[in-house]
């Protein structure tokens, strides 16, 4: 490991989100001081506030887990917000970190940065080799800009800025709003409500044939802390489970975990999105990291959290 977090001041931007929350839990065992700032305290879209907060709090390391995120419908409904907010927050935090002399910054993106028709599993060097998936191109462009920002600051100023690209994530603290959420929390909530109502059917968006890779958020946080300590180079690193499945198989698995035994009905009027986005896991595996939580176990833990926190 080349960078130790022990005794360091570590800022988790976006600690109320699913990834940020998982990072705060994971960092508890690193012997560091974790810094957080609520939205009322720090608006990352505000350049002056961001510069002043970072200068005053002097973090040694920053995990940039703050982002405007959402599922397939939210991405296609709010293209301006997804592009603008993600661009501006990343730019503000990168420049604030440079000005304050922050030792290390990790920028985060998503597997949707890759071309829609990228060969599978998707290697890191598939970036910018073809057109993006239209439903999430706005978010993808912002996240590609984030990678470039990190690499350009490394090249010009010698900043130790790195980028990680997690696959589709789910877990504790996820967004369960049916209009804006990702597929796992949406289907979990639908299955739960269908079970309680004694409904005969559950509606799955799209055709059910797209394939997706999923990683439990706490496994993702573990990988991000690992990379913060072990990785220092230009170019992003894929963070995934290395396995994918069809949305209809995922739907069946979620229904099993929740205990809903009715019929699954497809709604092809809703978008499928990209047909497949399984990322190559080799770069991270070669460094010595692999995930611990199976999809079934992660779904069970997520459902447990949902039951305890759904109010
Ligand atoms: O998770 P999701 O919204 O986003 O949808 P993406 C994944 C797949 O699940 C799509 C299907 O094929 C959806 O049509 N699906 C089935 C559902 N039922 C549902 C449902 O009830 N709700 C939702 N939301 N989907 C996002 C990108 O893409 O993934 C982001 O838009 C980001 O930019 C994120 O990359 C990780 O996997 O298609």
PDB file of N, CA and C in Angstrom, residues 113-199:
ATOM      1  N   UNK A 113     -20.318   5.260 -18.452  1.00  0.00           N
ATOM      2  CA  UNK A 113     -19.368   6.088 -19.217  1.00  0.00           C
ATOM      3  C   UNK A 113     -18.947   5.415 -20.516  1.00  0.00           C
ATOM      4  N   UNK A 114     -19.159   4.094 -20.605  1.00  0.00           N
ATOM      5  CA  UNK A 114     -18.658   3.351 -21.774  1.00  0.00           C
ATOM      6  C   UNK A 114     -19.656   3.386 -22.930  1.00  0.00           C
ATOM      7  N   UNK A 115     -19.150   3.193 -24.158  1.00  0.00           N
ATOM      8  CA  UNK A 115     -20.047   3.163 -25.319  1.00  0.00           C
ATOM      9  C   UNK A 115     -21.134   2.099 -25.159  1.00  0.00           C
ATOM     10  N   UNK A 116     -22.311   2.413 -25.689  1.00  0.00           N
ATOM     11  CA  UNK A 116     -23.460   1.496 -25.594  1.00  0.00           C
ATOM     12  C   UNK A 116     -23.113   0.095 -26.106  1.00  0.00           C
ATOM     13  N   UNK A 117     -22.359   0.042 -27.190  1.00  0.00           N
ATOM     14  CA  UNK A 117     -22.065  -1.256 -27.802  1.00  0.00           C
ATOM     15  C   UNK A 117     -20.619  -1.713 -27.533  1.00  0.00           C
ATOM     16  N   UNK A 118     -20.068  -1.328 -26.414  1.00  0.00           N
ATOM     17  CA  UNK A 118     -18.675  -1.723 -26.095  1.00  0.00           C
ATOM     18  C   UNK A 118     -18.578  -3.246 -25.990  1.00  0.00           C
ATOM     19  N   UNK A 119     -17.470  -3.843 -26.477  1.00  0.00           N
ATOM     20  CA  UNK A 119     -17.299  -5.288 -26.311  1.00  0.00           C
ATOM     21  C   UNK A 119     -17.282  -5.656 -24.823  1.00  0.00           C
ATOM     22  N   UNK A 120     -17.905  -6.797 -24.487  1.00  0.00           N
ATOM     23  CA  UNK A 120     -18.048  -7.234 -23.091  1.00  0.00           C
ATOM     24  C   UNK A 120     -17.058  -8.361 -22.775  1.00  0.00           C
ATOM     25  N   UNK A 121     -16.555  -8.468 -21.552  1.00  0.00           N
ATOM     26  CA  UNK A 121     -16.624  -7.478 -20.505  1.00  0.00           C
ATOM     27  C   UNK A 121     -15.824  -6.232 -20.886  1.00  0.00           C
ATOM     28  N   UNK A 122     -16.250  -5.071 -20.374  1.00  0.00           N
ATOM     29  CA  UNK A 122     -15.725  -3.795 -20.850  1.00  0.00           C
ATOM     30  C   UNK A 122     -14.416  -3.444 -20.140  1.00  0.00           C
ATOM     31  N   UNK A 123     -13.361  -3.357 -20.939  1.00  0.00           N
ATOM     32  CA  UNK A 123     -12.044  -2.970 -20.409  1.00  0.00           C
ATOM     33  C   UNK A 123     -12.017  -1.451 -20.228  1.00  0.00           C
ATOM     34  N   UNK A 124     -11.153  -0.988 -19.345  1.00  0.00           N
ATOM     35  CA  UNK A 124     -11.042   0.455 -19.100  1.00  0.00           C
ATOM     36  C   UNK A 124     -10.742   1.226 -20.383  1.00  0.00           C
ATOM     37  N   UNK A 125      -9.969   0.633 -21.303  1.00  0.00           N
ATOM     38  CA  UNK A 125      -9.578   1.394 -22.495  1.00  0.00           C
ATOM     39  C   UNK A 125     -10.665   1.456 -23.572  1.00  0.00           C
ATOM     40  N   UNK A 126     -11.876   0.961 -23.233  1.00  0.00           N
ATOM     41  CA  UNK A 126     -13.008   1.118 -24.170  1.00  0.00           C
ATOM     42  C   UNK A 126     -13.601   2.527 -24.095  1.00  0.00           C
ATOM     43  N   UNK A 127     -13.141   3.313 -23.121  1.00  0.00           N
ATOM     44  CA  UNK A 127     -13.656   4.681 -22.965  1.00  0.00           C
ATOM     45  C   UNK A 127     -13.463   5.480 -24.250  1.00  0.00           C
ATOM     46  N   UNK A 128     -14.518   6.193 -24.658  1.00  0.00           N
ATOM     47  CA  UNK A 128     -14.483   7.093 -25.819  1.00  0.00           C
ATOM     48  C   UNK A 128     -14.196   6.384 -27.146  1.00  0.00           C
ATOM     49  N   UNK A 129     -14.623   5.125 -27.238  1.00  0.00           N
ATOM     50  CA  UNK A 129     -14.436   4.422 -28.511  1.00  0.00           C
ATOM     51  C   UNK A 129     -15.740   4.315 -29.314  1.00  0.00           C
ATOM     52  N   UNK A 130     -16.843   4.870 -28.793  1.00  0.00           N
ATOM     53  CA  UNK A 130     -18.099   4.794 -29.544  1.00  0.00           C
ATOM     54  C   UNK A 130     -19.194   5.600 -28.884  1.00  0.00           C
ATOM     55  N   UNK A 131     -20.378   5.688 -29.559  1.00  0.00           N
ATOM     56  CA  UNK A 131     -21.487   6.489 -29.016  1.00  0.00           C
ATOM     57  C   UNK A 131     -22.030   5.925 -27.698  1.00  0.00           C
ATOM     58  N   UNK A 132     -22.544   6.839 -26.848  1.00  0.00           N
ATOM     59  CA  UNK A 132     -23.066   6.460 -25.538  1.00  0.00           C
ATOM     60  C   UNK A 132     -24.518   6.011 -25.622  1.00  0.00           C
ATOM     61  N   UNK A 133     -25.002   5.378 -24.560  1.00  0.00           N
ATOM     62  CA  UNK A 133     -26.419   5.018 -24.429  1.00  0.00           C
ATOM     63  C   UNK A 133     -27.214   6.318 -24.225  1.00  0.00           C
ATOM     64  N   UNK A 134     -28.210   6.601 -25.104  1.00  0.00           N
ATOM     65  CA  UNK A 134     -28.899   7.898 -25.014  1.00  0.00           C
ATOM     66  C   UNK A 134     -29.571   8.180 -23.669  1.00  0.00           C
ATOM     67  N   UNK A 135     -30.114   7.158 -22.973  1.00  0.00           N
ATOM     68  CA  UNK A 135     -30.833   7.446 -21.715  1.00  0.00           C
ATOM     69  C   UNK A 135     -29.928   8.040 -20.642  1.00  0.00           C
ATOM     70  N   UNK A 136     -28.629   7.727 -20.703  1.00  0.00           N
ATOM     71  CA  UNK A 136     -27.777   8.268 -19.629  1.00  0.00           C
ATOM     72  C   UNK A 136     -26.536   8.999 -20.140  1.00  0.00           C
ATOM     73  N   UNK A 137     -26.621   9.491 -21.391  1.00  0.00           N
ATOM     74  CA  UNK A 137     -25.430  10.139 -21.965  1.00  0.00           C
ATOM     75  C   UNK A 137     -25.028  11.415 -21.215  1.00  0.00           C
ATOM     76  N   UNK A 138     -26.009  12.107 -20.625  1.00  0.00           N
ATOM     77  CA  UNK A 138     -25.711  13.381 -19.959  1.00  0.00           C
ATOM     78  C   UNK A 138     -24.873  13.123 -18.708  1.00  0.00           C
ATOM     79  N   UNK A 139     -25.330  12.162 -17.925  1.00  0.00           N
ATOM     80  CA  UNK A 139     -24.592  11.779 -16.716  1.00  0.00           C
ATOM     81  C   UNK A 139     -23.208  11.231 -17.117  1.00  0.00           C
ATOM     82  N   UNK A 140     -23.186  10.407 -18.165  1.00  0.00           N
ATOM     83  CA  UNK A 140     -21.932   9.802 -18.615  1.00  0.00           C
ATOM     84  C   UNK A 140     -20.917  10.870 -19.033  1.00  0.00           C
ATOM     85  N   UNK A 141     -21.374  11.871 -19.771  1.00  0.00           N
ATOM     86  CA  UNK A 141     -20.471  12.944 -20.218  1.00  0.00           C
ATOM     87  C   UNK A 141     -19.866  13.666 -19.008  1.00  0.00           C
ATOM     88  N   UNK A 142     -20.704  13.936 -17.996  1.00  0.00           N
ATOM     89  CA  UNK A 142     -20.191  14.597 -16.788  1.00  0.00           C
ATOM     90  C   UNK A 142     -19.139  13.730 -16.114  1.00  0.00           C
ATOM     91  N   UNK A 143     -19.387  12.421 -16.063  1.00  0.00           N
ATOM     92  CA  UNK A 143     -18.452  11.532 -15.374  1.00  0.00           C
ATOM     93  C   UNK A 143     -17.171  11.310 -16.186  1.00  0.00           C
ATOM     94  N   UNK A 144     -17.281  11.338 -17.503  1.00  0.00           N
ATOM     95  CA  UNK A 144     -16.079  11.261 -18.353  1.00  0.00           C
ATOM     96  C   UNK A 144     -15.253  12.536 -18.123  1.00  0.00           C
ATOM     97  N   UNK A 145     -15.956  13.679 -18.019  1.00  0.00           N
ATOM     98  CA  UNK A 145     -15.243  14.936 -17.736  1.00  0.00           C
ATOM     99  C   UNK A 145     -14.517  14.837 -16.392  1.00  0.00           C
ATOM    100  N   UNK A 146     -15.116  14.159 -15.421  1.00  0.00           N
ATOM    101  CA  UNK A 146     -14.478  13.975 -14.109  1.00  0.00           C
ATOM    102  C   UNK A 146     -13.162  13.216 -14.226  1.00  0.00           C
ATOM    103  N   UNK A 147     -13.159  12.156 -15.017  1.00  0.00           N
ATOM    104  CA  UNK A 147     -11.914  11.388 -15.223  1.00  0.00           C
ATOM    105  C   UNK A 147     -10.853  12.290 -15.846  1.00  0.00           C
ATOM    106  N   UNK A 148     -11.276  13.032 -16.870  1.00  0.00           N
ATOM    107  CA  UNK A 148     -10.337  13.916 -17.580  1.00  0.00           C
ATOM    108  C   UNK A 148      -9.816  15.027 -16.667  1.00  0.00           C
ATOM    109  N   UNK A 149     -10.687  15.510 -15.795  1.00  0.00           N
ATOM    110  CA  UNK A 149     -10.283  16.557 -14.869  1.00  0.00           C
ATOM    111  C   UNK A 149      -9.173  16.029 -13.954  1.00  0.00           C
ATOM    112  N   UNK A 150      -9.394  14.856 -13.402  1.00  0.00           N
ATOM    113  CA  UNK A 150      -8.384  14.246 -12.523  1.00  0.00           C
ATOM    114  C   UNK A 150      -7.068  14.040 -13.254  1.00  0.00           C
ATOM    115  N   UNK A 151      -7.167  13.476 -14.455  1.00  0.00           N
ATOM    116  CA  UNK A 151      -5.943  13.194 -15.225  1.00  0.00           C
ATOM    117  C   UNK A 151      -5.238  14.478 -15.656  1.00  0.00           C
ATOM    118  N   UNK A 152      -6.022  15.495 -15.989  1.00  0.00           N
ATOM    119  CA  UNK A 152      -5.397  16.752 -16.442  1.00  0.00           C
ATOM    120  C   UNK A 152      -4.713  17.463 -15.269  1.00  0.00           C
ATOM    121  N   UNK A 153      -5.287  17.406 -14.081  1.00  0.00           N
ATOM    122  CA  UNK A 153      -4.665  18.025 -12.899  1.00  0.00           C
ATOM    123  C   UNK A 153      -3.405  17.253 -12.500  1.00  0.00           C
ATOM    124  N   UNK A 154      -3.428  15.951 -12.683  1.00  0.00           N
ATOM    125  CA  UNK A 154      -2.227  15.147 -12.414  1.00  0.00           C
ATOM    126  C   UNK A 154      -1.119  15.571 -13.392  1.00  0.00           C
ATOM    127  N   UNK A 155      -1.493  15.720 -14.688  1.00  0.00           N
ATOM    128  CA  UNK A 155      -0.495  16.057 -15.709  1.00  0.00           C
ATOM    129  C   UNK A 155       0.049  17.476 -15.534  1.00  0.00           C
ATOM    130  N   UNK A 156      -0.861  18.425 -15.276  1.00  0.00           N
ATOM    131  CA  UNK A 156      -0.410  19.821 -15.226  1.00  0.00           C
ATOM    132  C   UNK A 156       0.163  20.233 -13.873  1.00  0.00           C
ATOM    133  N   UNK A 157      -0.506  19.798 -12.783  1.00  0.00           N
ATOM    134  CA  UNK A 157      -0.104  20.284 -11.454  1.00  0.00           C
ATOM    135  C   UNK A 157       0.537  19.211 -10.579  1.00  0.00           C
ATOM    136  N   UNK A 158       0.565  17.971 -11.045  1.00  0.00           N
ATOM    137  CA  UNK A 158       1.131  16.887 -10.236  1.00  0.00           C
ATOM    138  C   UNK A 158       0.228  16.470  -9.079  1.00  0.00           C
ATOM    139  N   UNK A 159      -1.084  16.787  -9.169  1.00  0.00           N
ATOM    140  CA  UNK A 159      -2.019  16.397  -8.097  1.00  0.00           C
ATOM    141  C   UNK A 159      -2.243  14.879  -8.131  1.00  0.00           C
ATOM    142  N   UNK A 160      -2.335  14.265  -6.937  1.00  0.00           N
ATOM    143  CA  UNK A 160      -2.595  12.821  -6.877  1.00  0.00           C
ATOM    144  C   UNK A 160      -4.121  12.605  -6.899  1.00  0.00           C
ATOM    145  N   UNK A 161      -4.711  12.799  -8.067  1.00  0.00           N
ATOM    146  CA  UNK A 161      -6.152  12.626  -8.250  1.00  0.00           C
ATOM    147  C   UNK A 161      -6.375  11.322  -9.020  1.00  0.00           C
ATOM    148  N   UNK A 162      -7.286  10.490  -8.498  1.00  0.00           N
ATOM    149  CA  UNK A 162      -7.563   9.200  -9.147  1.00  0.00           C
ATOM    150  C   UNK A 162      -9.069   9.055  -9.400  1.00  0.00           C
ATOM    151  N   UNK A 163      -9.423   8.130 -10.293  1.00  0.00           N
ATOM    152  CA  UNK A 163     -10.846   7.921 -10.630  1.00  0.00           C
ATOM    153  C   UNK A 163     -11.207   6.447 -10.555  1.00  0.00           C
ATOM    154  N   UNK A 164     -12.378   6.182  -9.972  1.00  0.00           N
ATOM    155  CA  UNK A 164     -12.908   4.814  -9.922  1.00  0.00           C
ATOM    156  C   UNK A 164     -14.291   4.807 -10.549  1.00  0.00           C
ATOM    157  N   UNK A 165     -14.602   3.743 -11.310  1.00  0.00           N
ATOM    158  CA  UNK A 165     -15.892   3.642 -12.005  1.00  0.00           C
ATOM    159  C   UNK A 165     -16.659   2.422 -11.507  1.00  0.00           C
ATOM    160  N   UNK A 166     -17.498   2.606 -10.482  1.00  0.00           N
ATOM    161  CA  UNK A 166     -18.295   1.472  -9.992  1.00  0.00           C
ATOM    162  C   UNK A 166     -19.387   1.057 -10.970  1.00  0.00           C
ATOM    163  N   UNK A 167     -19.744  -0.205 -10.910  1.00  0.00           N
ATOM    164  CA  UNK A 167     -20.865  -0.734 -11.681  1.00  0.00           C
ATOM    165  C   UNK A 167     -22.183  -0.302 -11.022  1.00  0.00           C
ATOM    166  N   UNK A 168     -23.325  -0.859 -11.432  1.00  0.00           N
ATOM    167  CA  UNK A 168     -24.617  -0.533 -10.788  1.00  0.00           C
ATOM    168  C   UNK A 168     -24.553  -0.979  -9.329  1.00  0.00           C
ATOM    169  N   UNK A 169     -24.841  -0.052  -8.421  1.00  0.00           N
ATOM    170  CA  UNK A 169     -24.729  -0.334  -6.991  1.00  0.00           C
ATOM    171  C   UNK A 169     -26.106  -0.433  -6.353  1.00  0.00           C
ATOM    172  N   UNK A 170     -26.178  -1.117  -5.229  1.00  0.00           N
ATOM    173  CA  UNK A 170     -27.421  -1.205  -4.445  1.00  0.00           C
ATOM    174  C   UNK A 170     -27.001  -1.455  -3.005  1.00  0.00           C
ATOM    175  N   UNK A 171     -27.924  -1.233  -2.066  1.00  0.00           N
ATOM    176  CA  UNK A 171     -27.597  -1.552  -0.676  1.00  0.00           C
ATOM    177  C   UNK A 171     -28.254  -0.633   0.323  1.00  0.00           C
ATOM    178  N   UNK A 172     -27.679  -0.602   1.511  1.00  0.00           N
ATOM    179  CA  UNK A 172     -28.174   0.209   2.624  1.00  0.00           C
ATOM    180  C   UNK A 172     -28.167   1.685   2.227  1.00  0.00           C
ATOM    181  N   UNK A 173     -29.287   2.365   2.512  1.00  0.00           N
ATOM    182  CA  UNK A 173     -29.334   3.802   2.230  1.00  0.00           C
ATOM    183  C   UNK A 173     -29.697   4.133   0.796  1.00  0.00           C
ATOM    184  N   UNK A 174     -30.141   3.148   0.033  1.00  0.00           N
ATOM    185  CA  UNK A 174     -30.505   3.397  -1.374  1.00  0.00           C
ATOM    186  C   UNK A 174     -31.787   4.249  -1.445  1.00  0.00           C
ATOM    187  N   UNK A 175     -32.051   4.791  -2.633  1.00  0.00           N
ATOM    188  CA  UNK A 175     -33.256   5.592  -2.876  1.00  0.00           C
ATOM    189  C   UNK A 175     -34.379   4.659  -3.357  1.00  0.00           C
ATOM    190  N   UNK A 176     -35.480   4.601  -2.608  1.00  0.00           N
ATOM    191  CA  UNK A 176     -36.575   3.685  -2.925  1.00  0.00           C
ATOM    192  C   UNK A 176     -37.763   4.382  -3.603  1.00  0.00           C
ATOM    193  N   UNK A 177     -37.536   5.597  -4.101  1.00  0.00           N
ATOM    194  CA  UNK A 177     -38.602   6.322  -4.802  1.00  0.00           C
ATOM    195  C   UNK A 177     -38.792   5.696  -6.194  1.00  0.00           C
ATOM    196  N   UNK A 178     -40.025   5.319  -6.503  1.00  0.00           N
ATOM    197  CA  UNK A 178     -40.240   4.526  -7.727  1.00  0.00           C
ATOM    198  C   UNK A 178     -39.940   5.269  -9.026  1.00  0.00           C
ATOM    199  N   UNK A 179     -40.062   6.579  -9.022  1.00  0.00           N
ATOM    200  CA  UNK A 179     -39.823   7.345 -10.250  1.00  0.00           C
ATOM    201  C   UNK A 179     -38.331   7.599 -10.502  1.00  0.00           C
ATOM    202  N   UNK A 180     -37.561   7.777  -9.431  1.00  0.00           N
ATOM    203  CA  UNK A 180     -36.170   8.220  -9.621  1.00  0.00           C
ATOM    204  C   UNK A 180     -35.122   7.156  -9.283  1.00  0.00           C
ATOM    205  N   UNK A 181     -35.544   6.033  -8.719  1.00  0.00           N
ATOM    206  CA  UNK A 181     -34.562   5.055  -8.219  1.00  0.00           C
ATOM    207  C   UNK A 181     -33.994   4.165  -9.321  1.00  0.00           C
ATOM    208  N   UNK A 182     -32.976   3.422  -8.936  1.00  0.00           N
ATOM    209  CA  UNK A 182     -32.435   2.376  -9.793  1.00  0.00           C
ATOM    210  C   UNK A 182     -33.297   1.113  -9.660  1.00  0.00           C
ATOM    211  N   UNK A 183     -32.958   0.125 -10.474  1.00  0.00           N
ATOM    212  CA  UNK A 183     -33.833  -1.045 -10.584  1.00  0.00           C
ATOM    213  C   UNK A 183     -33.966  -1.839  -9.280  1.00  0.00           C
ATOM    214  N   UNK A 184     -32.888  -2.043  -8.537  1.00  0.00           N
ATOM    215  CA  UNK A 184     -32.989  -2.910  -7.348  1.00  0.00           C
ATOM    216  C   UNK A 184     -33.949  -2.353  -6.298  1.00  0.00           C
ATOM    217  N   UNK A 185     -33.752  -1.100  -5.841  1.00  0.00           N
ATOM    218  CA  UNK A 185     -34.696  -0.604  -4.835  1.00  0.00           C
ATOM    219  C   UNK A 185     -36.125  -0.498  -5.363  1.00  0.00           C
ATOM    220  N   UNK A 186     -36.272  -0.165  -6.663  1.00  0.00           N
ATOM    221  CA  UNK A 186     -37.623  -0.042  -7.229  1.00  0.00           C
ATOM    222  C   UNK A 186     -38.348  -1.383  -7.164  1.00  0.00           C
ATOM    223  N   UNK A 187     -37.684  -2.438  -7.631  1.00  0.00           N
ATOM    224  CA  UNK A 187     -38.348  -3.745  -7.649  1.00  0.00           C
ATOM    225  C   UNK A 187     -38.554  -4.295  -6.244  1.00  0.00           C
ATOM    226  N   UNK A 188     -37.617  -3.972  -5.351  1.00  0.00           N
ATOM    227  CA  UNK A 188     -37.753  -4.449  -3.971  1.00  0.00           C
ATOM    228  C   UNK A 188     -39.002  -3.829  -3.328  1.00  0.00           C
ATOM    229  N   UNK A 189     -39.151  -2.535  -3.544  1.00  0.00           N
ATOM    230  CA  UNK A 189     -40.322  -1.868  -2.969  1.00  0.00           C
ATOM    231  C   UNK A 189     -41.619  -2.374  -3.617  1.00  0.00           C
ATOM    232  N   UNK A 190     -41.577  -2.541  -4.949  1.00  0.00           N
ATOM    233  CA  UNK A 190     -42.790  -3.028  -5.623  1.00  0.00           C
ATOM    234  C   UNK A 190     -43.159  -4.428  -5.125  1.00  0.00           C
ATOM    235  N   UNK A 191     -42.156  -5.289  -4.970  1.00  0.00           N
ATOM    236  CA  UNK A 191     -42.421  -6.661  -4.508  1.00  0.00           C
ATOM    237  C   UNK A 191     -42.960  -6.642  -3.082  1.00  0.00           C
ATOM    238  N   UNK A 192     -42.394  -5.782  -2.253  1.00  0.00           N
ATOM    239  CA  UNK A 192     -42.833  -5.681  -0.864  1.00  0.00           C
ATOM    240  C   UNK A 192     -44.289  -5.203  -0.805  1.00  0.00           C
ATOM    241  N   UNK A 193     -44.596  -4.150  -1.563  1.00  0.00           N
ATOM    242  CA  UNK A 193     -45.957  -3.606  -1.530  1.00  0.00           C
ATOM    243  C   UNK A 193     -46.961  -4.590  -2.145  1.00  0.00           C
ATOM    244  N   UNK A 194     -46.535  -5.300  -3.189  1.00  0.00           N
ATOM    245  CA  UNK A 194     -47.413  -6.300  -3.811  1.00  0.00           C
ATOM    246  C   UNK A 194     -47.692  -7.442  -2.829  1.00  0.00           C
ATOM    247  N   UNK A 195     -46.668  -7.825  -2.074  1.00  0.00           N
ATOM    248  CA  UNK A 195     -46.850  -8.897  -1.083  1.00  0.00           C
ATOM    249  C   UNK A 195     -47.859  -8.448  -0.011  1.00  0.00           C
ATOM    250  N   UNK A 196     -47.672  -7.250   0.508  1.00  0.00           N
ATOM    251  CA  UNK A 196     -48.564  -6.749   1.566  1.00  0.00           C
ATOM    252  C   UNK A 196     -50.006  -6.621   1.073  1.00  0.00           C
ATOM    253  N   UNK A 197     -50.141  -6.187  -0.200  1.00  0.00           N
ATOM    254  CA  UNK A 197     -51.486  -5.969  -0.745  1.00  0.00           C
ATOM    255  C   UNK A 197     -52.124  -7.271  -1.240  1.00  0.00           C
ATOM    256  N   UNK A 198     -51.363  -8.358  -1.231  1.00  0.00           N
ATOM    257  CA  UNK A 198     -51.864  -9.631  -1.772  1.00  0.00           C
ATOM    258  C   UNK A 198     -52.094  -9.545  -3.269  1.00  0.00           C
ATOM    259  N   UNK A 199     -51.324  -8.674  -3.954  1.00  0.00           N
ATOM    260  CA  UNK A 199     -51.493  -8.489  -5.403  1.00  0.00           C
ATOM    261  C   UNK A 199     -51.036  -9.734  -6.167  1.00  0.00           C
TER     262      UNK A 199
END
